Amino acid sequence: MTTPTFESTNVHPTKPRKKNSFPDFKSALWMSAPALLGLFVFIVLPFLLAILFSFSNQRLMSPNPTEFVGFRNYDRLLSVRMLTLQPEKDEAGKILLDETGQPTYPRIRSVLRSDENLREFKELFTVSLFGQRTAVVAKDPIFWIGLLNILKFSLMVVPLQCGIALLLAFLINQKLPGMQVFRTIFFSPVVTSMVVIAIVWTFLYDRQVGLINQMLSALSFGHIAPIDWLGEEKIALLSIVIMSAWQGMGFQMVVFLAGLQSIPEELYEAAELDGAGGWQKFRFITLPGLRNTLNFVLTTTTIGALGLFTQVDVMTQGGPNNSTVTVMMHAVRSGYQEQDIAYGSTISVVLFVLVLLIALVQRRLSMGGQR
Amino acid sequence: MNRTLLSALLFLGFSVSAYAEPVTINMWRHETGDDEVNANKAAIERFNASQSKYKVVYESLPKGSYTQAITAAALANNLPCIFDMDQPTVPNFAWSGYIRPLDAYLDARLKKTINAGGKGEFRGKLYSVGQFDVALGIFARKSALSKAGIRIPSAAKPWTLEEFNAALSTLKASGDWEYPIEIHNGYDGEWWTYAFSPWLQSFGGDLLNPKDLTEAEGTLNGPAAVKFGQWFQGLFAKGYANKKPADDQAFLLGRVPLDYTGSWAFSDFSKKWGSDLVVLPPPNFGKGPKIGAASWQWGISTSCKNPEGAAAYINFMMSPKEVATMSDKTSLIPTTTGAAPLTKDYNSKGKARFYYEFSKRFAVSRPATPGYPFVTSTFEKAMRAIVQGANVQDTLDDAVDLIERNIKDNKGYGLN
């Protein structure tokens, strides 16, 4: 009795599947249409417009007609040059020395202003190497500083945030009473508005009245002098890293938790029977089991980190001295505050391409041998 | 049966609405303190009750993103009939053609009574009017100054630069205060230009060359401006002011003896300090004391279908009685000569009359150019860098380059 059915499925192996899959696809399309429409109208279309605007001089408000300007915006954003500076010499050709015996150099701005081709450039930084002074000049130094800042931020926040999230996921994965409460507590910063959190942390970080400094001072019996968390050039970005990691880790924690719970319990039991220790179980069962989760978390965290904006806008406005300025912030400022939508679009397009590249590279690296 | 009921209801609805329904005038305002919102709401109710032709309906928008919201609405051709604008952004709206000149709509007699702080103009035309203004001053604790033996300046004889520096250094040296002055550098955005460009002007510099408003070279980075920048940097380097204030409560909580801020703080501060409070004029840094002029003002959009109705409301709002009521309810400075004598605080014997005097004597407008949003954003960035210890000449030079390139990109903003 079973043979004919077996045979019939064997004779036409593809036909029934084809018949079923086409209506499936159709209904899938129908059901996802509202979401796809939203995606197109609010994400794809604005992005295509941004690409279009980036080649024009479109302003937010202006009676002047929009003109096509080619690559002018890209040139303004990305132009970088190296400039070798010659020490200043007196009329006899002898190098002029300052009081400390070092050769003196002309002011970079006067050099840039004197050359018509360099007029729009500004100093990014200057290095002295082998008795020669080289200045790197860019048309938009803020963009490059912002780029460096978001790279620094990502390099710090991604391992910190994901590491703590993984640790927390292990902790709350224990089968102990009351774990739900801890899950809720650890997750609560994620659902709180970032603006609110940033304002609260600004107070926590305050040098004079902030709780963090008072705590440090109490714990060290007054040995730790108050730290200007957001006002010190060298620490400001780190302060934002710590706060961002704290705010965002709940989300990663939940994803890791789901990943942990999808690893079959039997594997651990089998490993235990084979005499594996805690570290070995982690290394050979948990990590491989979490591989896809880890890839997802690392990639989304990096993409999120590269778009850093809200915290910085609320807490430091990019200061002190541009040490926390980000590319996204530069885009928003240029586009809205300064009403140069074309330039703001250009910055967003470049940021998009960079994020895409970084995400692709990261995916390649983290996939390793896997396809 | 259902259908008949429905049509009966519809008929009833239509007939009711067709019966002498007043024309709705939409209005937007940015969110402010409760006093101001309530005073404004009451004024709208009075206007709606005073006649049956028009009905003003207002909507309140969040303050932080308000200017962006009206910019977006302008682009989408979705502006309400009446909306409020920060006065320095008025030329930008006028240049872009989103608001209409008020000259034809405003009562000519009323127009003559409005002070400079109540008007928003561009290329000789009036585009916006405001009921109130604010003024800057230095709040001080009398006891702190007399204890340190510092002269209390008056509008007729303000502190000089040397006196101001000496006062700050004496207060700092007394050891009673970590910081002698609070200048609210924790605020974002417009505060920086509103508060500190008058200081720059008092030193002899300016944001733009006032003659044509199309160049900044030599005014924003000239010797006077650099002197101002270095002095400003010194306030923080010498520990006279906090680089990163946590809040704006330092004066209220007694952490500082001096506070440079606007007249909006007057009622809170006098409640707290009573007769110990004194308001000083800003110092004379060389070219006389200067304070910023003009606050939020009302304009009529070009897309408004009932400009007559909008104008009727604006005329109503600018009448002496209305302006005076607004001032009494909010303690803001009235902008018309007709209203000032009617107010509680600003009549010739009022307790805040001095602010009216400050406004009249010292107020300078921010440059009336459509490029203002760029200028103010650039100035804020430059000042923040200077606070952090950046080289003053370089920072101001960079700001000049950016501003001049922006003006060139916009073909001179129609000013030349």
mmCIF file of C-alpha atoms in Angstrom, chain A residues 106 146 192 202 205 265:
data_model
loop_
_atom_site.group_PDB
_atom_site.id
_atom_site.type_symbol
_atom_site.label_atom_id
_atom_site.label_comp_id
_atom_site.label_asym_id
_atom_site.label_seq_id
_atom_site.Cartn_x
_atom_site.Cartn_y
_atom_site.Cartn_z
ATOM 1 C CA PRO A 106 55.960 79.742 8.919
ATOM 2 C CA GLY A 146 34.940 62.744 13.324
ATOM 3 C CA THR A 192 14.691 54.177 28.160
ATOM 4 C CA THR A 202 25.791 64.225 32.324
ATOM 5 C CA TYR A 205 29.751 62.696 35.295
ATOM 6 C CA GLU A 265 21.642 20.769 26.817
#
